[in-house]
Structures are given as C-alpha cells and as structure tokens.
Amino acid sequence: MMIRKITAVLAALALVSGAAALWAQAQEAPVQPQQPSAGSVYYLNFKPEQAVQWELAAQRYRQKTGVPVTILTAASGTYEDTLRSEMEKTDPPTLFQVNGPTGLRTWRDWCLDLRDTALFKHLQSQSFALFDGEEVPAIAYAVETYGIIFNRTLLAKYCDMENAVIRTPDDITSFETLKAVAEDIQKRKEELGVLGAFASAGMDASSDWRFKTHLANLPIYYEYKKDGIADTQAIRGDYLPQFQQIWDLYLNNATCPPALIGARTGEDAASEFALGEAVFYQNGTWAYADCVSEGLTDDELGMLPIYIGAEGEEEQGLCMGSENYWCINRHAAPEDMEATKAFLEWLITSEEGKRLLTVEMGFVTPFDTMEADMDSMNALQRAAQESLMQGKWPVSWAFTTIPSETWKNRLGAAMLEYAQGTGDWNAVRTAFVDGWADEQSRAE
C-alpha cells in the first residue's frame, strides 16, 4: 500500500513538474513594455482541468510581449451560462469557444472570420474548421477521444481466472462480448476484489454529460451513418434499443445500485476507477491527468470502444472529434482582435506556446506546426492512435449537432428517472425524439 501511495505521489509530481518549471521561468523573465494600442486578450476557458496551464500561458506571453492576457475559467457544466453573462459586460471576452455547429448557431453573430489567421493557415485539414459559406467563424484547437477506459491490471487478473469469458482485452469487439464480460465480473466481484464492473454512472452536473451527451452520441452517430447525413432536423431514434441496452449494462453492473446515481459525482466515478474498485470507466483522453494523479500508471490504462450492439461494430473504433472550437469576438475593439490573433499565433507557432498546448495541457492539436516530439502521447492517446493504426473506423462526434442544452438536460433527467425506477424508457424516447424536433423548431 505504501508503494502505491509513493507511486501516486511521484506520478502527480511528474505531471505538474513541467507547469511548475514554466511558472518559475515566468517569474524570472522581464516584462516587455507594451506597445501603444497593442490591445489585450481576454479568454473565457472551457476546460477547468487546464486552468493552471492557461494562467501560465497568459503570464509567459505578457512577460514576453507586454500584452495583458486575462484568463477566466468557467466552472464545470457552466460554460454557456458564464459566456452569456460575460458577453453582456462592457469588456467581454475577446476569445471564447463553441462546441460545434449547434453552439455556433447561437454565437455566430459574435464570431470573426478566421480565414486570414495563422490558425486557419496552419490547419492540417480544413475539416477541423467550421464554415459558414466562405467564412470560417470557428476552428478546433483540440482533438479528443473517448470510450471505455479500463484497468489493464484488473482485466488481466480477470482473464486469468478460471472460465473467464475472454483471455485478452482484444477479445472484446462487440456489445455481446462486453456484456458477457461485465456481467461475469459483477458476479465474481468479490473474487476479483472490486465493487463492480463499471464505475458509477453519476448523474449529477459534474458527471451526467458523460451519458446524456457522450453516450447519446452513439445512437445519433449510427442513425446518421445509416442515412449518410451529418445533421438532421428530426431524429428518429432508430438505435434507441441499443442505447437502452448499453445504459442497462452500465446501471446493473456498477459499483452502486442504479437508484443512487443521482447523487454520484464525476469525482466519485474517477476515484472508484483509480482505487481499483471498478474495471471499466466511460471517459476520455482528458481524464488521463486525474488517473495518474491518483496513482495509476500508463501500463495500467487502456481504452475500448463503446459498443452498443450496432451492426458492423466489430470494426468500430473509439469516439474521436472535437467540441473545442476557438472563436474571436468580432465586436471587440480592433486592437484587441489583433492582439488575440497574435496570442493564438504564438500558441501554435512558438516553441514555448506549442509545448504549453501539447506537453503541458495534453492536447492533440490539428495544426501542422506541431512536431512529433511535442505530442504528449499518454496511454489513452496511444490507445486512440493504435485504434486508427489497426484500421478501426472512428466514431465521429455527432453530439455536436444536438439542438440545445435543454435537449441534453431533458434526456438526462429521463435517463435518471429510468435508472431510479420512477420513469420508464418511453420517457427517454420522448425526450430523445420529440425533444429534438421541439428544440429544432425553437431554433428556426
């Protein structure tokens, strides 16, 4: 136990050492005088997990250029509300983000055309930009991946058990196999030394997005794939039976009874997984820092696709995409817009900025300026890369077309009531299908 605690401390220290070094350098560097009318930058950050690193970037840039950079980080689950509030102020953010086409519809009138910026010129592919006719109002800055993270040590221990369903994690290539493994682990949880196959499906505000958005992506994606489309005004819900069976699997083979998930948080789920109380944990590459800070190592971390029972899913890979698109406020003062463009160019072209984005923040970025040795490539990112190298087709982030936050919240509420036994699956279907049409009509 003492060895594990020491390992956890060392991992956490290793994770923050780069940030600490940069902070020390920032304190020593002389501040360059700001040029007249150089403008300033105000960034409303979406990602609390990178708040410290963004403050370091702001500090370092100010000391190099003299240009003030203010960072405000929205609390988890509050970004849209915070953005609305900040945009109403006298000095609103000059840099903000939208989560994709749906978010862009809300904020399109605030977005500067980015075609003449370094961001657009250095994109590896224009598929990472959001277009509105000829204009480019938003550009992705981080490509992320999610799936079912698993503890390799625990799963290997299960595979070595007598009459185990599988002999290697590679044997899990479908919902049918995932279900058989999870249910067998649940039956033998005491023998394996865990509380459940899956970490708790927490449905409080810090965790419900994993299911009302990320898990809901699968039935949306497969319907789009079936129809050969990328968006729709009216979702049919063709894959809701598959959505139900993966949700049931999570609920019935977890560390806690389904009735308790309303009070379970994202921290609860992360802790259960890190402490070895669960074998599986639905989350993404952004969860890596939390995993290693709690004592897990790269050798213990792997990631599986989220299988729901769709036809052909044996060749399915992980869910890859972005809901992190930068936008520059076109209503900002001209000098502030130019200052913001310059700050972003520094981030993606200077050695210091690139290192901050990739190594320190852990982002996989879509810019051609990033060298291979700047790729942080942690264990979860390697799993994503290996999935592609194996020829598995990635599941795109169709959830960026979800019509509104209201749709997500109503779906999440229906999923929670179903889990608690106070509602049925018909309510989930109504929130999914009818709610989509209602929200689309409101947006017109």
Tab-separated table of C-alpha atoms in Angstrom:
chain	number	residue	atom	x	y	z
A	1	MET	CA	0.000	0.000	0.000
A	2	MET	CA	2.884	2.321	0.855
A	3	ILE	CA	4.490	1.600	-2.542
A	4	ARG	CA	1.244	2.506	-4.311
A	5	LYS	CA	0.990	5.771	-2.390
A	6	ILE	CA	4.582	6.654	-3.254
A	7	THR	CA	3.899	5.827	-6.913
A	8	ALA	CA	0.832	8.066	-6.872
A	9	VAL	CA	2.807	10.957	-5.424
A	10	LEU	CA	5.595	10.542	-7.952
A	11	ALA	CA	3.104	10.410	-10.821
A	12	ALA	CA	1.383	13.561	-9.636
A	13	LEU	CA	4.710	15.339	-9.221
A	14	ALA	CA	5.774	14.300	-12.710
A	15	LEU	CA	2.529	15.603	-14.146
A	16	VAL	CA	2.903	19.087	-12.692
A	17	SER	CA	6.691	19.440	-12.905
A	18	GLY	CA	6.591	20.995	-16.360
A	19	ALA	CA	3.974	23.522	-15.269
A	20	ALA	CA	5.996	24.366	-12.169
A	21	ALA	CA	9.150	24.900	-14.207
A	22	LEU	CA	7.331	27.201	-16.600
A	23	TRP	CA	5.883	29.149	-13.694
A	24	ALA	CA	9.348	29.636	-12.214
A	25	GLN	CA	10.673	30.819	-15.566
A	26	ALA	CA	7.740	33.204	-15.897
A	27	GLN	CA	8.568	34.816	-12.570
A	28	GLU	CA	12.170	35.420	-13.647
A	29	ALA	CA	11.505	36.738	-17.147
A	30	PRO	CA	11.441	40.536	-17.515
A	31	VAL	CA	8.202	42.098	-18.655
A	32	GLN	CA	8.470	43.675	-22.086
A	33	PRO	CA	6.845	47.088	-22.435
A	34	GLN	CA	3.505	47.049	-24.225
A	35	GLN	CA	3.384	48.961	-27.478
A	36	PRO	CA	0.803	51.756	-27.788
A	37	SER	CA	-2.601	50.446	-28.920
A	38	ALA	CA	-1.280	46.854	-28.713
A	39	GLY	CA	-4.597	45.723	-27.314
A	40	SER	CA	-5.287	42.978	-24.807
A	41	VAL	CA	-6.631	39.429	-24.698
A	42	TYR	CA	-9.465	38.065	-22.559
A	43	TYR	CA	-10.037	34.302	-22.872
A	44	LEU	CA	-13.029	32.502	-21.386
A	45	ASN	CA	-11.638	28.997	-20.887
A	46	PHE	CA	-13.930	25.989	-21.176
A	47	LYS	CA	-11.620	23.434	-19.541
A	48	PRO	CA	-11.147	23.627	-15.751
A	49	GLU	CA	-8.611	20.782	-15.907
A	50	GLN	CA	-6.203	23.067	-17.796
A	51	ALA	CA	-6.860	26.240	-15.768
A	52	VAL	CA	-3.379	26.364	-14.226
A	53	GLN	CA	-1.656	25.881	-17.570
A	54	TRP	CA	-3.706	28.658	-19.185
A	55	GLU	CA	-2.716	31.037	-16.403
A	56	LEU	CA	0.918	30.119	-17.047
A	57	ALA	CA	0.497	30.779	-20.772
A	58	ALA	CA	-1.021	34.189	-20.034
A	59	GLN	CA	1.767	35.072	-17.628
A	60	ARG	CA	4.501	33.971	-20.004
A	61	TYR	CA	3.037	35.806	-23.010
A	62	ARG	CA	2.600	39.026	-21.044
A	63	GLN	CA	6.228	38.910	-19.918
A	64	LYS	CA	7.428	38.310	-23.467
A	65	THR	CA	5.272	40.923	-25.179
A	66	GLY	CA	3.810	43.226	-22.553
A	67	VAL	CA	0.315	42.383	-23.826
A	68	PRO	CA	-2.145	41.710	-20.977
A	69	VAL	CA	-3.864	38.316	-21.195
A	70	THR	CA	-6.744	37.635	-18.817
A	71	ILE	CA	-7.999	34.074	-18.299
A	72	LEU	CA	-11.377	33.274	-16.794
A	73	THR	CA	-12.165	29.584	-16.397
A	74	ALA	CA	-15.828	28.612	-16.231
A	75	ALA	CA	-16.780	26.009	-13.645
A	76	SER	CA	-17.610	22.560	-14.985
A	77	GLY	CA	-21.015	22.487	-16.658
A	78	THR	CA	-21.487	26.268	-16.539
A	79	TYR	CA	-19.675	27.470	-19.662
A	80	GLU	CA	-22.691	28.559	-21.690
A	81	ASP	CA	-24.223	30.467	-18.796
A	82	THR	CA	-20.884	32.085	-17.980
A	83	LEU	CA	-20.362	33.076	-21.606
A	84	ARG	CA	-23.779	34.719	-21.794
A	85	SER	CA	-23.066	36.649	-18.626
A	86	GLU	CA	-19.596	37.769	-19.731
A	87	MET	CA	-20.764	38.832	-23.190
A	88	GLU	CA	-23.184	41.273	-21.596
A	89	LYS	CA	-20.359	43.135	-19.836
A	90	THR	CA	-18.560	46.251	-21.042
A	91	ASP	CA	-15.355	44.296	-21.695
A	92	PRO	CA	-16.484	40.877	-22.930
A	93	PRO	CA	-14.122	38.018	-23.851
A	94	THR	CA	-12.082	38.546	-26.999
A	95	LEU	CA	-11.580	34.779	-27.271
A	96	PHE	CA	-14.173	32.127	-26.469
A	97	GLN	CA	-15.287	28.751	-27.748
A	98	VAL	CA	-18.288	26.929	-29.152
A	99	ASN	CA	-18.895	23.197	-29.037
A	100	GLY	CA	-19.636	22.711	-32.726
A	101	PRO	CA	-22.360	23.567	-35.249
A	102	THR	CA	-25.091	23.907	-32.619
A	103	GLY	CA	-23.064	26.227	-30.424
A	104	LEU	CA	-22.032	28.218	-33.472
A	105	ARG	CA	-25.664	28.868	-34.375
A	106	THR	CA	-26.084	30.598	-31.016
A	107	TRP	CA	-22.927	32.710	-31.231
A	108	ARG	CA	-22.465	33.152	-34.980
A	109	ASP	CA	-23.050	36.932	-34.872
A	110	TRP	CA	-20.158	37.290	-32.416
A	111	CYS	CA	-17.614	35.353	-34.485
A	112	LEU	CA	-14.880	36.943	-36.580
A	113	ASP	CA	-13.969	35.333	-39.907
A	114	LEU	CA	-10.713	33.471	-39.202
A	115	ARG	CA	-9.598	32.798	-42.776
A	116	ASP	CA	-6.693	35.260	-42.575
A	117	THR	CA	-5.366	33.957	-39.265
A	118	ALA	CA	-2.455	31.629	-38.541
A	119	LEU	CA	-4.950	29.199	-37.029
A	120	PHE	CA	-6.621	28.571	-40.376
A	121	LYS	CA	-3.441	28.669	-42.447
A	122	HIS	CA	-1.787	26.022	-40.277
A	123	LEU	CA	-4.674	23.538	-40.092
A	124	GLN	CA	-3.706	20.023	-41.133
A	125	SER	CA	-7.151	19.686	-42.663
A	126	GLN	CA	-9.948	22.184	-43.232
A	127	SER	CA	-12.288	19.574	-41.750
A	128	PHE	CA	-11.207	20.970	-38.382
A	129	ALA	CA	-12.815	24.326	-39.236
A	130	LEU	CA	-16.484	25.271	-39.100
A	131	PHE	CA	-17.595	27.032	-42.272
A	132	ASP	CA	-20.455	29.422	-42.889
A	133	GLY	CA	-20.404	29.885	-46.635
A	134	GLU	CA	-16.929	31.191	-47.424
A	135	GLU	CA	-16.289	32.410	-43.882
A	136	VAL	CA	-14.620	30.446	-41.082
A	137	PRO	CA	-16.118	31.548	-37.764
A	138	ALA	CA	-14.602	28.777	-35.604
A	139	ILE	CA	-11.558	26.489	-35.615
A	140	ALA	CA	-10.902	23.393	-33.493
A	141	TYR	CA	-7.850	23.519	-31.259
A	142	ALA	CA	-8.017	20.096	-29.587
A	143	VAL	CA	-8.957	16.703	-30.981
A	144	GLU	CA	-10.054	14.349	-28.244
A	145	THR	CA	-11.058	10.727	-27.872
A	146	TYR	CA	-13.345	8.875	-25.517
A	147	GLY	CA	-14.516	5.342	-24.917
A	148	ILE	CA	-14.500	2.844	-22.074
A	149	ILE	CA	-11.267	3.247	-20.126
A	150	PHE	CA	-10.204	0.018	-18.453
A	151	ASN	CA	-7.731	-1.029	-15.791
A	152	ARG	CA	-5.332	-3.392	-17.566
A	153	THR	CA	-4.147	-4.990	-14.322
A	154	LEU	CA	-7.650	-5.837	-13.155
A	155	LEU	CA	-8.819	-7.018	-16.565
A	156	ALA	CA	-5.708	-9.202	-16.923
A	157	LYS	CA	-6.449	-10.663	-13.485
A	158	TYR	CA	-9.984	-11.437	-14.640
A	159	CYS	CA	-8.713	-13.010	-17.892
A	160	ASP	CA	-6.528	-15.370	-15.843
A	161	MET	CA	-9.484	-16.554	-13.769
A	162	GLU	CA	-10.936	-19.977	-14.421
A	163	ASN	CA	-13.732	-19.937	-17.018
A	164	ALA	CA	-13.222	-16.254	-17.835
A	165	VAL	CA	-15.239	-15.127	-20.850
A	166	ILE	CA	-12.138	-13.721	-22.566
A	167	ARG	CA	-8.387	-14.323	-22.468
A	168	THR	CA	-7.277	-10.842	-23.544
A	169	PRO	CA	-8.890	-7.384	-23.746
A	170	ASP	CA	-8.529	-7.630	-27.543
A	171	ASP	CA	-11.287	-10.246	-27.453
A	172	ILE	CA	-13.844	-7.534	-26.642
A	173	THR	CA	-15.025	-6.407	-30.087
A	174	SER	CA	-18.806	-6.218	-29.663
A	175	PHE	CA	-21.554	-5.385	-27.206
A	176	GLU	CA	-22.316	-9.077	-26.825
A	177	THR	CA	-18.806	-9.798	-25.546
A	178	LEU	CA	-18.637	-6.640	-23.430
A	179	LYS	CA	-21.926	-7.591	-21.784
A	180	ALA	CA	-20.775	-11.138	-21.066
A	181	VAL	CA	-17.505	-9.908	-19.545
A	182	ALA	CA	-19.126	-7.164	-17.432
A	183	GLU	CA	-21.813	-9.457	-16.072
A	184	ASP	CA	-19.275	-12.164	-15.239
A	185	ILE	CA	-17.064	-9.636	-13.447
A	186	GLN	CA	-20.090	-8.425	-11.493
A	187	LYS	CA	-20.886	-11.976	-10.386
A	188	ARG	CA	-17.288	-12.572	-9.327
A	189	LYS	CA	-16.530	-9.103	-7.985
A	190	GLU	CA	-15.527	-10.300	-4.531
A	191	GLU	CA	-13.152	-12.858	-6.003
A	192	LEU	CA	-11.671	-10.166	-8.248
A	193	GLY	CA	-11.554	-7.627	-5.409
A	194	VAL	CA	-13.725	-4.908	-6.968
A	195	LEU	CA	-17.055	-3.271	-6.137
A	196	GLY	CA	-18.385	-3.525	-9.675
A	197	ALA	CA	-17.501	-3.936	-13.324
A	198	PHE	CA	-18.238	-0.260	-14.107
A	199	ALA	CA	-17.591	2.882	-12.117
A	200	SER	CA	-20.814	4.555	-11.024
A	201	ALA	CA	-22.797	6.312	-13.731
A	202	GLY	CA	-23.062	9.532	-11.755
A	203	MET	CA	-25.852	11.786	-12.923
A	204	ASP	CA	-25.130	14.977	-11.040
A	205	ALA	CA	-23.999	18.011	-13.074
A	206	SER	CA	-20.314	17.071	-12.866
A	207	SER	CA	-20.878	13.672	-14.460
A	208	ASP	CA	-24.167	13.437	-16.386
A	209	TRP	CA	-22.597	14.832	-19.588
A	210	ARG	CA	-20.812	11.506	-19.969
A	211	PHE	CA	-24.164	9.886	-20.681
A	212	LYS	CA	-26.713	12.473	-21.858
A	213	THR	CA	-24.124	13.709	-24.373
A	214	HIS	CA	-21.232	11.279	-24.919
A	215	LEU	CA	-23.175	8.027	-24.610
A	216	ALA	CA	-26.102	9.541	-26.534
A	217	ASN	CA	-23.643	10.203	-29.352
A	218	LEU	CA	-23.718	6.531	-30.336
A	219	PRO	CA	-27.405	6.260	-31.357
A	220	ILE	CA	-27.169	9.637	-33.109
A	221	TYR	CA	-23.982	8.641	-34.933
A	222	TYR	CA	-25.333	5.311	-36.140
A	223	GLU	CA	-28.555	6.896	-37.417
A	224	TYR	CA	-26.536	9.489	-39.311
A	225	LYS	CA	-24.261	6.758	-40.662
A	226	LYS	CA	-27.249	4.738	-41.803
A	227	ASP	CA	-28.737	7.725	-43.654
A	228	GLY	CA	-25.435	9.127	-44.920
A	229	ILE	CA	-26.037	12.513	-43.293
A	230	ALA	CA	-24.193	14.783	-40.858
A	231	ASP	CA	-27.141	16.582	-39.238
A	232	THR	CA	-30.914	16.386	-39.063
A	233	GLN	CA	-33.954	18.417	-38.113
A	234	ALA	CA	-35.791	15.283	-36.928
A	235	ILE	CA	-34.035	12.359	-35.271
A	236	ARG	CA	-35.971	9.081	-35.497
A	237	GLY	CA	-34.330	7.190	-32.657
A	238	ASP	CA	-33.634	4.060	-34.705
A	239	TYR	CA	-30.896	2.971	-32.312
A	240	LEU	CA	-32.653	3.675	-29.029
A	241	PRO	CA	-32.978	-0.069	-28.242
A	242	GLN	CA	-29.193	-0.294	-28.435
A	243	PHE	CA	-28.872	2.861	-26.342
A	244	GLN	CA	-31.098	1.251	-23.717
A	245	GLN	CA	-29.078	-1.942	-23.514
A	246	ILE	CA	-25.729	-0.196	-23.009
A	247	TRP	CA	-27.308	2.067	-20.365
A	248	ASP	CA	-28.774	-1.000	-18.639
A	249	LEU	CA	-25.350	-2.639	-18.721
A	250	TYR	CA	-23.768	0.350	-17.005
A	251	LEU	CA	-26.511	0.556	-14.398
A	252	ASN	CA	-26.748	-3.106	-13.481
A	253	ASN	CA	-23.039	-3.886	-13.282
A	254	ALA	CA	-21.695	-0.923	-11.355
A	255	THR	CA	-20.172	-0.048	-8.010
A	256	CYS	CA	-23.511	1.205	-6.694
A	257	PRO	CA	-27.215	0.447	-7.177
A	258	PRO	CA	-28.956	2.390	-10.003
A	259	ALA	CA	-31.138	4.259	-7.518
A	260	LEU	CA	-28.084	6.035	-6.080
A	261	ILE	CA	-26.589	7.514	-9.252
A	262	GLY	CA	-28.427	10.830	-8.908
A	263	ALA	CA	-26.071	11.781	-6.090
A	264	ARG	CA	-22.886	10.302	-7.559
A	265	THR	CA	-20.381	12.768	-8.998
A	266	GLY	CA	-17.664	12.719	-11.609
A	267	GLU	CA	-15.124	12.651	-8.764
A	268	ASP	CA	-16.821	9.569	-7.328
A	269	ALA	CA	-16.508	7.701	-10.610
A	270	ALA	CA	-12.890	8.761	-11.131
A	271	SER	CA	-11.974	7.762	-7.580
A	272	GLU	CA	-13.665	4.368	-7.855
A	273	PHE	CA	-11.723	3.624	-11.005
A	274	ALA	CA	-8.382	4.939	-9.720
A	275	LEU	CA	-8.684	2.978	-6.479
A	276	GLY	CA	-9.266	-0.267	-8.353
A	277	GLU	CA	-12.884	-0.564	-7.263
A	278	ALA	CA	-14.079	-0.775	-10.892
A	279	VAL	CA	-12.614	-2.300	-14.045
A	280	PHE	CA	-14.339	-0.016	-16.567
A	281	TYR	CA	-14.916	3.753	-16.628
A	282	GLN	CA	-16.510	5.677	-19.510
A	283	ASN	CA	-14.476	8.802	-20.131
A	284	GLY	CA	-11.876	10.245	-22.481
A	285	THR	CA	-8.288	11.287	-23.007
A	286	TRP	CA	-8.853	14.364	-20.836
A	287	ALA	CA	-9.231	12.046	-17.803
A	288	TYR	CA	-5.601	10.919	-18.021
A	289	ALA	CA	-4.255	13.509	-15.575
A	290	ASP	CA	-6.792	12.528	-12.930
A	291	CYS	CA	-5.966	8.853	-13.384
A	292	VAL	CA	-2.216	9.220	-12.921
A	293	SER	CA	-2.533	11.756	-10.116
A	294	GLU	CA	-4.474	9.097	-8.218
A	295	GLY	CA	-1.693	6.561	-8.676
A	296	LEU	CA	-2.464	4.703	-11.906
A	297	THR	CA	0.365	4.250	-14.419
A	298	ASP	CA	0.412	4.189	-18.210
A	299	ASP	CA	0.833	0.419	-18.103
A	300	GLU	CA	-2.459	0.112	-16.226
A	301	LEU	CA	-4.559	2.192	-18.632
A	302	GLY	CA	-6.307	1.106	-21.817
A	303	MET	CA	-9.420	2.176	-23.707
A	304	LEU	CA	-12.124	0.211	-25.532
A	305	PRO	CA	-14.777	1.437	-27.967
A	306	ILE	CA	-18.295	1.918	-26.603
A	307	TYR	CA	-20.161	-0.989	-28.147
A	308	ILE	CA	-23.954	-0.774	-28.218
A	309	GLY	CA	-24.895	-3.720	-30.448
A	310	ALA	CA	-24.984	-1.957	-33.820
A	311	GLU	CA	-24.376	-3.921	-36.990
A	312	GLY	CA	-20.724	-3.945	-38.037
A	313	GLU	CA	-19.438	-2.582	-34.722
A	314	GLU	CA	-16.664	-5.187	-34.665
A	315	GLU	CA	-14.706	-2.790	-36.869
A	316	GLN	CA	-15.690	0.266	-34.836
A	317	GLY	CA	-13.027	2.334	-33.119
A	318	LEU	CA	-13.109	4.953	-30.418
A	319	CYS	CA	-15.140	8.177	-30.451
A	320	MET	CA	-12.920	10.919	-31.891
A	321	GLY	CA	-13.647	14.563	-32.567
A	322	SER	CA	-13.781	17.994	-31.043
A	323	GLU	CA	-16.221	20.253	-29.283
A	324	ASN	CA	-13.481	22.759	-28.660
A	325	TYR	CA	-13.608	25.462	-31.324
A	326	TRP	CA	-11.963	28.831	-30.818
A	327	CYS	CA	-13.825	31.975	-31.856
A	328	ILE	CA	-12.608	35.575	-31.797
A	329	ASN	CA	-15.173	38.163	-30.741
A	330	ARG	CA	-15.750	40.375	-33.773
A	331	HIS	CA	-17.404	43.017	-31.568
A	332	ALA	CA	-14.187	43.522	-29.595
A	333	ALA	CA	-12.050	46.599	-30.199
A	334	PRO	CA	-9.911	46.250	-33.362
A	335	GLU	CA	-6.673	46.324	-31.368
A	336	ASP	CA	-7.988	43.593	-29.055
A	337	MET	CA	-8.945	41.389	-32.017
A	338	GLU	CA	-5.445	41.790	-33.442
A	339	ALA	CA	-3.895	41.086	-30.028
A	340	THR	CA	-5.973	37.918	-29.768
A	341	LYS	CA	-4.894	36.745	-33.233
A	342	ALA	CA	-1.267	37.331	-32.264
A	343	PHE	CA	-1.662	35.416	-28.989
A	344	LEU	CA	-3.126	32.418	-30.818
A	345	GLU	CA	-0.364	32.529	-33.421
A	346	TRP	CA	2.210	32.491	-30.613
A	347	LEU	CA	0.498	29.451	-29.083
A	348	ILE	CA	0.661	27.357	-32.250
A	349	THR	CA	3.975	28.538	-33.761
A	350	SER	CA	6.399	29.398	-30.947
A	351	GLU	CA	8.309	26.595	-29.234
A	352	GLU	CA	7.019	27.731	-25.869
A	353	GLY	CA	3.400	28.023	-26.965
A	354	LYS	CA	3.410	24.677	-28.724
A	355	ARG	CA	4.856	22.974	-25.678
A	356	LEU	CA	2.194	24.526	-23.473
A	357	LEU	CA	-0.608	23.231	-25.700
A	358	THR	CA	0.715	19.737	-26.277
A	359	VAL	CA	3.010	18.623	-23.489
A	360	GLU	CA	1.664	20.717	-20.606
A	361	MET	CA	-2.047	20.782	-21.468
A	362	GLY	CA	-2.005	17.377	-23.149
A	363	PHE	CA	-3.947	18.456	-26.244
A	364	VAL	CA	-3.741	16.608	-29.539
A	365	THR	CA	-3.903	19.586	-31.880
A	366	PRO	CA	-4.867	19.814	-35.590
A	367	PHE	CA	-2.071	22.222	-36.590
A	368	ASP	CA	0.817	21.393	-38.931
A	369	THR	CA	3.242	23.346	-36.738
A	370	MET	CA	3.332	20.650	-34.055
A	371	GLU	CA	6.370	18.380	-34.154
A	372	ALA	CA	6.064	14.719	-33.255
A	373	ASP	CA	8.269	15.114	-30.190
A	374	MET	CA	5.800	17.618	-28.770
A	375	ASP	CA	2.997	15.068	-28.749
A	376	SER	CA	2.367	14.135	-25.126
A	377	MET	CA	1.056	10.718	-26.257
A	378	ASN	CA	-0.114	9.482	-22.891
A	379	ALA	CA	-1.531	5.973	-22.559
A	380	LEU	CA	-5.063	6.969	-23.543
A	381	GLN	CA	-3.879	8.932	-26.575
A	382	ARG	CA	-1.760	5.948	-27.617
A	383	ALA	CA	-4.862	3.772	-27.406
A	384	ALA	CA	-6.593	6.159	-29.810
A	385	GLN	CA	-3.646	6.099	-32.207
A	386	GLU	CA	-3.418	2.303	-32.066
A	387	SER	CA	-7.116	2.019	-32.849
A	388	LEU	CA	-6.600	4.007	-36.035
A	389	MET	CA	-3.480	2.041	-36.977
A	390	GLN	CA	-5.484	-1.178	-36.652
A	391	GLY	CA	-7.845	0.132	-39.312
A	392	LYS	CA	-10.769	0.682	-36.956
A	393	TRP	CA	-13.086	3.438	-38.152
A	394	PRO	CA	-13.530	6.231	-35.601
A	395	VAL	CA	-16.951	7.247	-34.343
A	396	SER	CA	-17.360	10.942	-35.080
A	397	TRP	CA	-18.763	13.370	-32.547
A	398	ALA	CA	-22.312	13.618	-33.835
A	399	PHE	CA	-23.380	15.088	-30.487
A	400	THR	CA	-22.100	18.478	-31.637
A	401	THR	CA	-25.324	18.637	-33.703
A	402	ILE	CA	-27.576	18.160	-30.669
A	403	PRO	CA	-30.042	21.057	-30.931
A	404	SER	CA	-29.648	22.547	-27.447
A	405	GLU	CA	-28.560	22.148	-23.841
A	406	THR	CA	-32.251	21.843	-22.995
A	407	TRP	CA	-32.427	18.662	-25.082
A	408	LYS	CA	-29.481	17.183	-23.198
A	409	ASN	CA	-30.904	18.126	-19.821
A	410	ARG	CA	-34.319	16.644	-20.546
A	411	LEU	CA	-32.747	13.462	-21.860
A	412	GLY	CA	-30.509	13.233	-18.798
A	413	ALA	CA	-33.478	13.715	-16.471
A	414	ALA	CA	-35.416	10.953	-18.242
A	415	MET	CA	-32.392	8.618	-18.098
A	416	LEU	CA	-32.049	9.266	-14.369
A	417	GLU	CA	-35.731	8.603	-13.685
A	418	TYR	CA	-35.491	5.385	-15.669
A	419	ALA	CA	-32.460	4.334	-13.618
A	420	GLN	CA	-34.202	5.140	-10.338
A	421	GLY	CA	-37.358	3.288	-11.326
A	422	THR	CA	-39.507	6.435	-11.231
A	423	GLY	CA	-39.833	6.610	-15.017
A	424	ASP	CA	-39.873	4.249	-17.993
A	425	TRP	CA	-37.956	4.033	-21.267
A	426	ASN	CA	-40.814	5.656	-23.177
A	427	ALA	CA	-39.967	8.914	-21.419
A	428	VAL	CA	-36.373	8.574	-22.639
A	429	ARG	CA	-37.635	8.020	-26.197
A	430	THR	CA	-39.906	11.070	-25.927
A	431	ALA	CA	-37.056	13.259	-24.696
A	432	PHE	CA	-34.782	11.934	-27.438
A	433	VAL	CA	-37.101	12.082	-30.464
A	434	ASP	CA	-39.851	14.594	-29.668
A	435	GLY	CA	-37.467	16.793	-27.718
A	436	TRP	CA	-35.151	17.009	-30.730
A	437	ALA	CA	-37.963	18.186	-33.005
A	438	ASP	CA	-39.177	20.689	-30.403
A	439	GLU	CA	-35.752	22.228	-29.925
A	440	GLN	CA	-35.093	22.387	-33.661
A	441	SER	CA	-38.368	24.251	-34.186
A	442	ARG	CA	-37.427	26.759	-31.472
A	443	ALA	CA	-34.107	27.392	-33.193
A	444	GLU	CA	-35.757	28.246	-36.522
